[in-house]
XYZ file of N, CA and C in Angstrom:
858
model
N 137.073 175.571 75.882
C 136.090 176.626 75.604
C 135.480 177.104 76.914
N 135.369 178.405 77.090
C 134.810 178.972 78.315
C 133.316 178.662 78.414
N 132.853 178.474 79.661
C 131.445 178.199 79.862
C 130.620 179.426 79.525
N 129.426 179.182 78.965
C 128.537 180.283 78.631
C 127.933 180.878 79.899
N 127.530 182.109 79.796
C 126.876 182.797 80.897
C 125.610 182.024 81.267
N 125.456 181.580 82.535
C 124.283 180.784 82.909
C 122.965 181.521 82.707
N 122.969 182.841 82.845
C 121.743 183.604 82.589
C 121.346 183.486 81.115
N 122.348 183.513 80.230
C 122.082 183.378 78.800
C 121.612 181.967 78.467
N 122.209 180.962 79.109
C 121.813 179.575 78.852
C 120.344 179.361 79.199
N 119.904 179.912 80.332
C 118.524 179.728 80.778
C 117.564 180.738 80.162
N 118.103 181.767 79.490
C 117.244 182.757 78.858
C 116.538 183.662 79.836
N 117.223 184.018 80.938
C 116.629 184.903 81.940
C 117.528 186.125 82.134
N 116.960 187.173 82.688
C 117.731 188.381 82.946
C 118.534 188.213 84.225
N 119.527 189.090 84.435
C 120.348 189.009 85.636
C 119.547 189.391 86.884
N 118.411 190.044 86.705
C 117.569 190.392 87.838
C 116.416 189.430 88.056
N 116.451 188.275 87.408
C 115.357 187.306 87.519
C 115.250 186.765 88.945
N 114.038 186.441 89.355
C 113.797 185.885 90.686
C 114.091 184.389 90.700
N 114.135 183.823 91.916
C 114.343 182.375 92.041
C 113.274 181.611 91.266
N 112.028 182.068 91.376
C 110.925 181.372 90.706
C 111.061 181.437 89.186
N 111.463 182.597 88.671
C 111.631 182.736 87.220
C 112.759 181.847 86.713
N 113.842 181.781 87.478
C 114.975 180.940 87.084
C 114.579 179.469 87.116
N 113.848 179.069 88.162
C 113.426 177.676 88.280
C 112.477 177.299 87.150
N 111.560 178.195 86.793
C 110.618 177.925 85.719
C 111.350 177.737 84.390
N 112.315 178.618 84.122
C 113.076 178.510 82.875
C 113.864 177.205 82.838
N 114.457 176.836 83.988
C 115.229 175.588 84.059
C 114.338 174.381 83.789
N 113.191 174.307 84.454
C 112.312 173.150 84.300
C 111.841 172.998 82.857
N 111.581 174.122 82.209
C 111.116 174.069 80.828
C 112.204 173.534 79.904
N 113.444 174.042 80.072
C 114.544 173.602 79.216
C 114.964 172.174 79.539
N 114.964 171.825 80.829
C 115.342 170.465 81.220
C 114.365 169.448 80.651
N 113.095 169.788 80.675
C 112.076 168.910 80.106
C 112.268 168.773 78.593
N 112.621 169.895 77.959
C 112.787 169.901 76.502
C 113.977 169.064 76.049
N 115.105 169.160 76.786
C 116.339 168.517 76.329
C 116.657 167.215 77.075
N 115.743 166.729 77.911
C 116.023 165.497 78.638
C 116.296 164.356 77.649
N 117.369 163.586 77.861
C 117.720 162.508 76.920
C 116.580 161.531 76.662
N 115.746 161.271 77.686
C 114.643 160.326 77.513
C 113.604 160.834 76.519
N 113.561 162.140 76.308
C 112.588 162.714 75.369
C 113.211 163.002 74.022
N 114.484 162.662 73.868
C 115.182 162.953 72.615
C 115.928 161.730 72.070
N 115.413 160.547 72.414
C 115.975 159.294 71.895
C 117.481 159.196 72.123
N 117.946 159.693 73.274
C 119.364 159.587 73.595
C 120.267 160.420 72.720
N 119.739 161.488 72.111
C 120.545 162.341 71.226
C 121.738 162.930 71.986
N 122.974 162.752 71.479
C 124.149 163.330 72.148
C 124.060 164.847 72.265
N 123.527 165.507 71.222
C 123.406 166.970 71.261
C 122.439 167.400 72.358
N 121.329 166.671 72.486
C 120.344 167.001 73.525
C 120.927 166.743 74.909
N 121.696 165.663 75.054
C 122.308 165.362 76.346
C 123.305 166.438 76.754
N 124.093 166.909 75.769
C 125.049 167.985 76.051
C 124.321 169.246 76.496
N 123.234 169.568 75.782
C 122.446 170.752 76.131
C 121.807 170.588 77.510
N 121.336 169.373 77.803
C 120.704 169.098 79.094
C 121.697 169.321 80.236
N 122.928 168.851 80.056
C 123.953 169.034 81.080
C 124.312 170.510 81.235
N 124.336 171.252 80.123
C 124.639 172.672 80.188
C 123.557 173.414 80.964
N 122.296 173.039 80.728
C 121.175 173.663 81.433
C 121.252 173.350 82.926
N 121.572 172.095 83.271
C 121.718 171.722 84.674
C 122.816 172.532 85.355
N 123.970 172.635 84.687
C 125.091 173.369 85.257
C 124.748 174.843 85.442
N 124.057 175.429 84.459
C 123.667 176.836 84.551
C 122.724 177.060 85.738
N 121.765 176.154 85.921
C 120.824 176.299 87.033
C 121.533 176.186 88.377
N 122.464 175.237 88.484
C 123.204 175.086 89.726
C 123.989 176.348 90.076
N 124.410 177.092 89.046
C 125.216 178.284 89.276
C 124.409 179.455 89.822
N 123.091 179.523 89.476
C 122.321 180.722 89.832
C 120.955 180.398 90.418
N 120.775 179.210 90.986
C 119.435 178.794 91.412
C 118.881 179.619 92.563
N 119.741 180.200 93.398
C 119.256 181.015 94.515
C 120.240 182.152 94.761
N 119.913 183.005 95.713
C 120.720 184.202 95.953
C 122.153 183.852 96.338
N 122.329 182.831 97.167
C 123.675 182.446 97.587
C 124.485 181.916 96.408
N 123.856 181.096 95.557
C 124.555 180.576 94.380
C 124.934 181.700 93.431
N 124.031 182.675 93.281
C 124.331 183.805 92.388
C 125.475 184.648 92.947
N 125.508 184.802 94.278
C 126.597 185.566 94.887
C 127.936 184.879 94.634
N 127.979 183.572 94.815
C 129.210 182.829 94.581
C 129.607 182.888 93.109
N 128.608 182.817 92.223
C 128.897 182.886 90.782
C 129.536 184.217 90.415
N 128.981 185.305 90.945
C 129.530 186.618 90.634
C 130.935 186.766 91.216
N 131.147 186.189 92.396
C 132.469 186.264 93.009
C 133.490 185.492 92.178
N 133.126 184.305 91.726
C 134.033 183.508 90.910
C 134.306 184.196 89.580
N 133.262 184.817 89.007
C 133.452 185.529 87.737
C 134.402 186.708 87.918
N 134.300 187.375 89.069
C 135.170 188.511 89.345
C 136.630 188.091 89.414
N 136.864 186.882 89.965
C 138.235 186.414 90.124
C 138.689 185.543 88.971
N 138.050 185.661 87.828
C 138.530 184.972 86.633
C 138.121 183.525 86.536
N 137.056 183.115 87.238
C 136.560 181.757 87.102
C 137.381 180.717 87.817
N 138.206 181.122 88.774
C 139.077 180.183 89.452
C 138.444 179.506 90.644
N 137.122 179.472 90.718
C 136.475 178.846 91.855
C 136.493 179.756 93.059
N 136.319 179.165 94.256
C 136.241 179.963 95.464
C 137.592 180.449 95.944
N 138.691 179.946 95.387
C 140.015 180.356 95.846
C 140.664 181.273 94.840
N 140.685 182.605 95.069
C 141.228 183.533 94.081
C 142.725 183.437 93.927
N 143.403 182.690 94.827
C 144.854 182.594 94.754
C 145.318 181.425 93.906
N 144.406 180.785 93.177
C 144.804 179.689 92.302
C 144.517 178.351 92.942
N 145.063 177.284 92.347
C 144.707 175.938 92.759
C 145.692 175.285 93.689
N 146.404 176.035 94.520
C 147.412 175.443 95.385
C 146.899 175.162 96.793
N 145.622 175.450 97.030
C 145.044 175.100 98.315
C 145.523 175.948 99.469
N 145.829 177.220 99.236
C 146.256 178.087 100.334
C 147.500 178.844 99.976
N 148.161 179.429 100.989
C 149.295 180.311 100.734
C 150.626 179.673 101.079
N 150.615 178.474 101.645
C 151.869 177.854 102.033
C 152.761 177.596 100.850
N 154.069 177.848 100.977
C 155.028 177.538 99.935
C 154.978 178.468 98.755
N 154.332 179.634 98.880
C 154.177 180.519 97.741
C 155.120 181.709 97.805
N 156.010 181.741 98.798
C 157.020 182.789 98.801
C 156.565 184.089 99.401
N 155.538 184.080 100.264
C 155.146 185.310 100.928
C 154.009 186.026 100.222
N 153.537 187.116 100.856
C 152.398 187.850 100.332
C 152.655 188.417 98.953
N 153.889 188.816 98.652
C 154.186 189.377 97.331
C 153.887 188.353 96.238
N 154.272 187.083 96.484
C 153.986 186.046 95.504
C 152.496 185.731 95.453
N 151.823 185.805 96.622
C 150.389 185.564 96.640
C 149.676 186.572 95.755
N 150.012 187.846 95.905
C 149.394 188.881 95.091
C 149.750 188.706 93.625
N 150.983 188.282 93.353
C 151.375 188.050 91.967
C 150.561 186.935 91.354
N 150.317 185.866 92.152
C 149.495 184.766 91.665
C 148.087 185.247 91.359
N 147.568 186.122 92.219
C 146.186 186.550 92.059
C 145.998 187.518 90.910
N 146.906 188.478 90.809
C 146.692 189.565 89.867
C 147.339 189.344 88.516
N 148.038 188.260 88.307
C 148.545 187.992 86.969
C 149.910 187.372 86.992
N 150.354 186.883 85.845
C 151.647 186.244 85.700
C 152.564 187.106 84.855
N 153.830 186.905 85.029
C 154.805 187.676 84.260
C 154.709 187.349 82.789
N 154.763 188.347 81.933
C 154.781 188.140 80.498
C 156.202 188.216 79.947
N 157.164 188.340 80.860
C 158.552 188.384 80.427
C 159.289 187.175 80.940
N 160.618 187.169 80.901
C 161.404 186.046 81.369
C 161.476 186.030 82.878
N 162.048 184.942 83.444
C 162.168 184.826 84.881
C 163.254 185.759 85.387
N 163.023 186.348 86.537
C 164.014 187.233 87.136
C 164.837 186.462 88.150
N 166.011 186.931 88.439
C 166.855 186.277 89.416
C 166.307 186.552 90.811
N 166.633 185.643 91.767
C 166.138 185.800 93.122
C 166.616 187.123 93.707
N 165.658 187.900 94.235
C 165.998 189.163 94.856
C 166.041 190.322 93.871
N 166.043 190.032 92.558
C 166.090 191.106 91.569
C 164.690 191.677 91.364
N 164.567 192.942 90.941
C 163.244 193.531 90.705
C 162.493 192.764 89.621
N 161.174 192.674 89.768
C 160.363 192.015 88.749
C 160.331 192.878 87.488
N 160.260 192.259 86.328
C 160.258 193.019 85.081
C 159.017 193.899 84.988
N 159.140 195.099 84.419
C 158.023 196.043 84.378
C 156.856 195.578 83.514
N 157.068 194.536 82.653
C 155.993 194.107 81.775
C 154.992 193.177 82.465
N 155.181 192.907 83.768
C 154.188 192.116 84.479
C 152.866 192.875 84.512
N 151.787 192.139 84.295
C 150.473 192.769 84.191
C 149.478 192.053 85.078
N 148.458 192.786 85.498
C 147.364 192.191 86.246
C 146.476 191.367 85.327
N 145.549 190.658 85.946
C 144.618 189.860 85.146
C 143.617 190.764 84.430
N 143.108 190.261 83.310
C 142.057 190.978 82.600
C 140.763 190.901 83.398
N 140.032 191.997 83.440
C 138.708 192.027 84.055
C 137.660 191.800 82.970
N 136.501 191.328 83.382
C 135.413 191.050 82.445
C 134.167 191.815 82.854
N 133.469 192.379 81.883
C 132.214 193.085 82.146
C 131.264 192.853 80.973
N 129.988 193.100 81.207
C 128.968 192.923 80.177
C 128.276 194.256 79.919
N 128.043 194.537 78.649
C 127.337 195.757 78.256
C 126.068 195.354 77.518
N 124.908 195.673 78.121
C 123.615 195.317 77.541
C 123.108 196.454 76.655
N 122.761 196.111 75.409
C 122.291 197.097 74.441
C 120.962 196.653 73.848
N 120.175 197.629 73.420
C 118.993 197.312 72.631
C 119.431 197.103 71.178
N 118.607 196.458 70.357
C 118.964 196.300 68.936
C 119.231 197.643 68.247
N 118.468 198.677 68.613
C 118.665 199.999 67.996
C 120.017 200.570 68.401
N 120.380 200.451 69.686
C 121.673 200.955 70.152
C 122.820 200.230 69.463
N 122.678 198.911 69.296
C 123.734 198.138 68.642
C 123.868 198.531 67.173
N 122.762 198.853 66.542
C 122.800 199.248 65.133
C 123.432 200.630 64.953
N 123.074 201.567 65.811
C 123.576 202.941 65.677
C 124.985 203.106 66.236
N 125.348 202.301 67.244
C 126.647 202.465 67.891
C 126.679 203.721 68.748
N 127.869 204.052 69.244
C 128.025 205.241 70.077
C 128.801 204.923 71.338
N 128.783 205.850 72.285
C 129.479 205.683 73.556
C 128.470 205.352 74.651
N 128.788 204.360 75.462
C 127.868 203.888 76.496
C 128.624 203.765 77.821
N 127.955 204.157 78.904
C 128.562 204.078 80.229
C 128.489 202.650 80.762
N 129.533 202.251 81.463
C 129.635 200.898 81.980
C 130.272 200.931 83.366
N 129.706 200.190 84.313
C 130.266 200.087 85.662
C 130.774 198.662 85.875
N 131.911 198.522 86.526
C 132.473 197.214 86.822
C 133.370 197.326 88.051
N 133.756 196.176 88.603
C 134.612 196.142 89.791
C 136.045 195.826 89.398
N 136.958 196.673 89.843
C 138.385 196.496 89.560
C 139.100 196.153 90.869
N 139.980 195.171 90.820
C 140.755 194.764 91.987
C 142.133 195.404 91.926
N 142.502 196.114 92.988
C 143.767 196.838 93.038
C 144.530 196.441 94.303
N 145.832 196.112 94.211
C 146.612 195.806 95.412
C 146.670 197.017 96.336
N 146.344 196.795 97.612
C 146.394 197.881 98.579
C 147.633 197.767 99.456
N 147.593 198.434 100.568
C 148.741 198.422 101.481
C 148.736 197.159 102.327
N 149.938 196.713 102.727
C 150.117 195.563 103.608
C 149.453 194.301 103.059
N 149.500 194.140 101.741
C 148.971 192.926 101.126
C 147.465 192.882 100.976
N 146.782 193.974 101.234
C 145.321 193.973 101.095
C 144.930 194.081 99.621
N 143.659 193.820 99.366
C 143.122 193.907 98.014
C 141.925 194.839 98.054
N 141.990 195.913 97.320
C 140.913 196.895 97.302
C 140.010 196.649 96.101
N 138.699 196.672 96.346
C 137.712 196.579 95.271
C 137.232 197.984 94.945
N 137.471 198.406 93.726
C 137.112 199.764 93.319
C 136.024 199.684 92.240
N 134.936 200.386 92.476
C 133.856 200.423 91.477
C 134.201 201.485 90.452
N 134.410 201.048 89.226
C 134.818 201.959 88.159
C 133.655 202.240 87.214
N 133.620 203.441 86.698
C 132.642 203.826 85.679
C 133.410 204.386 84.494
N 133.239 203.759 83.323
C 133.936 204.219 82.133
C 132.952 204.327 80.975
N 133.379 204.979 79.924
C 132.600 205.089 78.702
C 133.223 204.180 77.643
N 132.417 203.333 77.050
C 132.894 202.371 76.052
C 132.329 202.752 74.694
N 133.193 202.827 73.693
C 132.771 203.178 72.349
C 132.411 201.914 71.584
N 131.194 201.878 71.063
C 130.691 200.725 70.327
C 130.497 201.128 68.868
N 131.038 200.337 67.961
C 130.921 200.645 66.536
C 129.506 200.337 66.035
N 129.149 200.875 64.883
C 127.830 200.638 64.298
C 127.667 199.167 63.919
N 126.419 198.708 63.955
C 126.073 197.342 63.550
C 126.868 196.291 64.333
N 127.069 196.571 65.615
C 127.769 195.620 66.476
C 126.890 194.392 66.721
N 127.517 193.227 66.698
C 126.789 191.972 66.860
C 126.819 191.483 68.307
N 125.828 190.702 68.642
C 125.764 190.068 69.956
C 126.973 189.150 70.143
N 127.592 189.239 71.311
C 128.743 188.387 71.608
C 130.085 189.005 71.275
N 130.095 190.181 70.661
C 131.372 190.812 70.324
C 132.111 191.218 71.601
N 133.432 191.117 71.568
C 134.264 191.536 72.685
C 135.014 192.818 72.337
N 135.013 193.748 73.277
C 135.753 194.993 73.121
C 136.827 195.033 74.209
N 138.073 195.193 73.818
C 139.177 195.227 74.776
C 139.541 196.682 75.083
N 139.492 197.031 76.353
C 139.875 198.370 76.807
C 141.211 198.245 77.530
N 142.249 198.833 76.964
C 143.605 198.652 77.481
C 143.772 199.242 78.884
N 144.486 198.480 79.712
C 144.953 198.932 81.030
C 143.831 199.298 82.000
N 142.622 198.771 81.775
C 141.511 199.058 82.689
C 141.094 197.819 83.474
N 141.943 196.767 83.442
C 141.631 195.556 84.190
C 142.174 195.607 85.599
N 142.382 194.437 86.200
C 142.855 194.354 87.577
C 144.325 194.775 87.670
N 144.695 195.295 88.852
C 146.050 195.778 89.058
C 147.029 194.651 89.359
N 148.291 195.019 89.448
C 149.368 194.076 89.767
C 150.286 194.745 90.792
N 150.724 194.018 91.827
C 151.539 194.660 92.869
C 152.892 195.143 92.386
N 153.410 194.552 91.309
C 154.727 194.941 90.814
C 154.696 195.369 89.351
N 153.519 195.586 88.794
C 153.444 195.919 87.376
C 152.279 196.834 87.054
N 151.702 196.628 85.871
C 150.632 197.508 85.385
C 149.324 196.736 85.332
N 148.235 197.468 85.117
C 146.913 196.852 85.043
C 146.780 195.950 83.831
N 145.933 194.936 83.972
C 145.520 194.163 82.818
C 144.507 194.948 82.011
N 143.855 194.284 81.066
C 142.864 194.943 80.225
C 141.455 194.624 80.725
N 140.500 195.398 80.256
C 139.086 195.136 80.523
C 138.462 194.554 79.253
N 137.840 193.387 79.382
C 137.168 192.745 78.255
C 135.668 192.979 78.405
N 135.101 193.752 77.480
C 133.677 194.073 77.513
C 132.939 193.165 76.530
N 131.996 192.389 77.043
C 131.186 191.495 76.218
C 129.853 192.174 75.891
N 129.538 192.258 74.611
C 128.303 192.901 74.172
C 127.155 191.902 74.217
N 126.073 192.296 74.901
C 124.850 191.488 74.919
C 123.707 192.349 74.375
N 123.078 191.862 73.322
C 121.976 192.589 72.696
C 120.658 191.939 73.116
N 119.726 192.754 73.571
C 118.419 192.250 73.998
C 117.732 191.564 72.817
N 117.435 190.256 72.915
C 116.834 189.562 71.767
C 115.351 189.847 71.588
N 114.735 190.478 72.584
C 113.308 190.766 72.493
C 112.514 189.934 73.482
N 111.305 190.387 73.770
C 110.465 189.709 74.760
C 110.170 188.275 74.349
N 110.374 187.362 75.296
C 110.084 185.958 75.030
C 111.116 185.257 74.175
N 112.260 185.917 73.917
C 113.294 185.328 73.071
C 114.570 185.113 73.868
N 115.470 184.308 73.320
C 116.776 184.066 73.934
C 117.803 183.904 72.823
N 119.060 184.033 73.195
C 120.156 183.799 72.261
C 120.597 182.350 72.362
N 120.863 181.734 71.234
C 121.482 180.415 71.168
C 122.649 180.544 70.194
N 123.850 180.770 70.771
C 124.982 181.097 69.902
C 124.737 182.463 69.278
N 124.774 182.535 67.976
C 124.528 183.799 67.289
C 123.134 183.920 66.725
N 122.202 183.080 67.170
C 120.843 183.094 66.617
C 119.837 183.430 67.708
N 118.807 184.189 67.341
C 117.712 184.505 68.258
C 116.665 183.406 68.148
N 116.226 182.910 69.310
C 115.254 181.816 69.346
C 114.017 182.275 70.116
N 112.859 182.027 69.537
C 111.592 182.289 70.221
C 110.805 180.987 70.252
N 110.348 180.617 71.431
C 109.590 179.385 71.577
C 108.113 179.629 71.284
N 107.483 178.644 70.692
C 106.038 178.686 70.488
C 105.470 177.356 70.956
N 104.433 177.416 71.760
C 103.816 176.202 72.283
C 102.877 175.605 71.236
N 103.023 174.302 71.020
C 102.254 173.598 69.996
C 101.546 172.417 70.646
N 100.242 172.246 70.438
C 99.552 171.073 70.981
C 100.134 169.791 70.386
N 100.057 168.701 71.148
C 100.616 167.438 70.683
C 99.958 166.987 69.381
N 98.662 167.168 69.275
C 97.963 166.740 68.062
C 98.473 167.486 66.836
N 98.800 168.774 66.995
C 99.319 169.555 65.869
C 100.735 169.117 65.510
N 101.534 168.784 66.524
C 102.872 168.272 66.231
C 102.791 167.002 65.397
N 101.859 166.110 65.732
C 101.765 164.825 65.043
C 101.068 164.942 63.681
N 100.005 165.716 63.612
C 99.194 165.773 62.389
C 99.518 166.967 61.498
N 100.228 167.942 62.042
C 100.486 169.168 61.293
C 99.356 170.161 61.480
N 99.619 171.391 61.139
C 98.611 172.438 61.288
C 99.262 173.799 61.356
N 98.554 174.769 61.890
C 99.062 176.129 61.981
C 98.957 176.637 63.421
N 99.919 177.454 63.807
C 99.882 178.111 65.111
C 100.226 179.586 64.917
N 99.738 180.410 65.831
C 99.999 181.849 65.768
C 101.277 182.187 66.517
N 102.105 183.036 65.906
C 103.369 183.460 66.501
C 103.401 184.980 66.548
N 103.837 185.541 67.687
C 104.027 186.982 67.811
C 105.520 187.264 67.887
N 106.060 187.995 66.922
C 107.478 188.324 66.888
C 107.775 189.466 67.858
N 109.038 189.659 68.246
C 109.380 190.746 69.180
C 108.947 192.117 68.695
N 108.810 192.293 67.381
C 108.367 193.578 66.830
C 106.881 193.817 67.024
N 106.151 192.786 67.495
C 104.708 192.901 67.666
C 103.922 192.336 66.507
N 104.598 191.991 65.424
C 103.924 191.419 64.259
C 103.435 190.012 64.576
N 102.162 189.736 64.234
C 101.588 188.413 64.443
C 101.369 187.725 63.102
N 101.501 186.425 63.130
C 101.259 185.655 61.916
C 101.161 184.182 62.242
N 100.739 183.409 61.271
C 100.613 181.963 61.466
C 101.736 181.254 60.715
N 102.265 180.218 61.339
C 103.261 179.391 60.674
C 102.718 177.971 60.576
N 103.172 177.259 59.574
C 102.717 175.892 59.355
C 103.626 174.918 60.097
N 103.031 173.995 60.807
C 103.751 172.936 61.507
C 103.667 171.666 60.662
N 104.780 171.155 60.167
C 104.736 169.929 59.363
C 104.286 168.733 60.202
N 103.639 167.746 59.592
C 103.285 166.531 60.339
C 104.517 165.844 60.912
N 104.326 165.147 62.036
C 105.378 164.396 62.718
C 106.543 165.296 63.144
N 106.231 166.530 63.534
C 107.258 167.422 64.070
C 107.622 166.986 65.481
N 108.812 167.393 65.925
C 109.300 167.029 67.244
C 109.519 168.292 68.086
N 109.452 168.128 69.396
C 109.816 169.228 70.292
C 111.271 169.596 70.041
N 111.535 170.888 69.855
C 112.889 171.350 69.563
C 113.120 171.647 68.099
N 112.202 171.193 67.204
C 112.321 171.555 65.781
C 112.154 173.063 65.631
N 112.765 173.617 64.590
C 112.729 175.065 64.397
C 112.353 175.432 62.970
N 111.791 176.634 62.840
C 111.564 177.268 61.539
C 112.129 178.674 61.591
N 112.669 179.142 60.467
C 113.244 180.483 60.393
C 112.183 181.455 59.895
N 111.903 182.507 60.699
C 110.928 183.529 60.318
C 111.548 184.896 60.598
N 111.823 185.652 59.534
C 112.371 187.014 59.684
C 113.585 187.036 60.614
N 114.560 186.179 60.338
C 115.829 186.126 61.078
C 115.678 185.658 62.516
N 114.549 185.038 62.837
C 114.324 184.487 64.174
C 113.989 183.007 64.035
N 114.626 182.175 64.864
C 114.314 180.751 64.883
C 113.092 180.525 65.767
N 112.008 180.021 65.169
C 110.824 179.654 65.936
C 110.986 178.196 66.348
N 111.062 177.970 67.656
C 111.315 176.626 68.176
C 110.040 176.049 68.779
N 109.712 174.811 68.410
C 108.484 174.170 68.881
C 108.676 173.600 70.286
N 107.775 173.947 71.173
C 107.707 173.314 72.492
C 106.306 172.745 72.662
N 106.174 171.808 73.580
C 104.888 171.150 73.779
C 103.986 171.996 74.666
N 102.780 172.235 74.208
C 101.799 172.983 74.997
C 101.479 172.208 76.268
N 101.663 172.847 77.409
C 101.412 172.187 78.686
C 99.931 172.276 79.042
N 99.353 171.130 79.377
C 97.951 171.044 79.759
C 97.880 170.792 81.258
N 97.177 171.656 81.980
C 97.088 171.514 83.438
C 95.888 170.682 83.873
N 94.790 170.738 83.107
C 93.598 169.958 83.455
C 93.024 169.319 82.203
N 92.303 168.226 82.379
C 91.645 167.525 81.279
C 90.181 167.318 81.628
N 89.291 167.501 80.643
C 87.893 167.158 80.875
C 87.681 165.689 80.504
N 86.497 165.196 80.744
C 86.237 163.767 80.562
C 86.384 163.341 79.096
N 85.930 164.176 78.179
C 86.033 163.809 76.768
C 87.497 163.717 76.328
N 88.326 164.627 76.835
C 89.748 164.573 76.490
C 90.400 163.323 77.072
N 90.010 162.960 78.290
C 90.554 161.748 78.900
C 90.179 160.517 78.078
N 88.936 160.468 77.594
C 88.492 159.324 76.793
C 89.293 159.228 75.499
N 89.537 160.382 74.879
C 90.326 160.388 73.648
C 91.743 159.911 73.892
N 92.343 160.375 74.994
C 93.704 159.969 75.318
C 93.770 158.477 75.656
N 92.752 157.959 76.352
C 92.730 156.534 76.630
C 92.664 155.729 75.343
N 91.900 156.227 74.371
C 91.808 155.565 73.083
C 93.152 155.578 72.358
N 93.843 156.747 72.408
C 95.150 156.837 71.785
C 96.154 155.913 72.453
N 96.039 155.799 73.790
C 96.930 154.914 74.542
C 96.775 153.481 74.101
N 95.522 153.085 73.874
C 95.260 151.723 73.406
C 95.850 151.473 72.021
N 95.946 152.547 71.234
C 96.495 152.428 69.887
C 98.030 152.566 69.845
N 98.619 152.754 71.029
C 100.073 152.857 71.080
C 100.609 154.255 70.916
N 99.744 155.278 71.057
C 100.184 156.680 70.938
C 100.161 157.363 72.306
């Protein structure tokens, strides 16, 4: 299974700052840390995914490398594949063939022309839509980078702008294939362009698979004893939801097609009375 977009995993925009990315990481890492989830395998998997996502985009240099790797099909820092260089690959023609795609036909004899069905690699791009745009559909402009074989074995990066037709009621995560608009091939035709649809989940929300998740901070006492907290939905509607007694961080409730996820309210300072209460709870084993 392909790795999820690290920006989506952390719930931040592609233009987020280092500080915003770090804040999102620390919050999720704290939430899914195995020590806070009784060693839950699901929480551990999520924790590792969050760590990996942060490592991919934690600073400008990491983000640059991530975008470069994504451009070359996720093959790491070496766009020519996993052979550790160009030695033994049969010259620049084979190097370009390795980079831009593999033959989809049978093997050709040595010295014979390559079959015309050889294609370049598929390119990947993301199209961000609002919920209204996704519901109505239509044609949307999209810019992406296409790799084309140049002269003398060079590789040209061409910034392409195309119009993509999106059907009505398109869902988040849908893929649209645009024929022959992917990367070029030195002896064949272009691959395809794979457009991934991303729908804005709303302020303070993130996607988790096919579900929209909005976090709400809950005091520890309310998690343990139950109570009510106020929630503001992306539409601006406010309301109170009931927190069952003995709730845990990460528990969710469904409200108007949105998962409300409980997180622990962070306290930065304590007054003396609060400290006394906490000391009393500590003595009682809480």
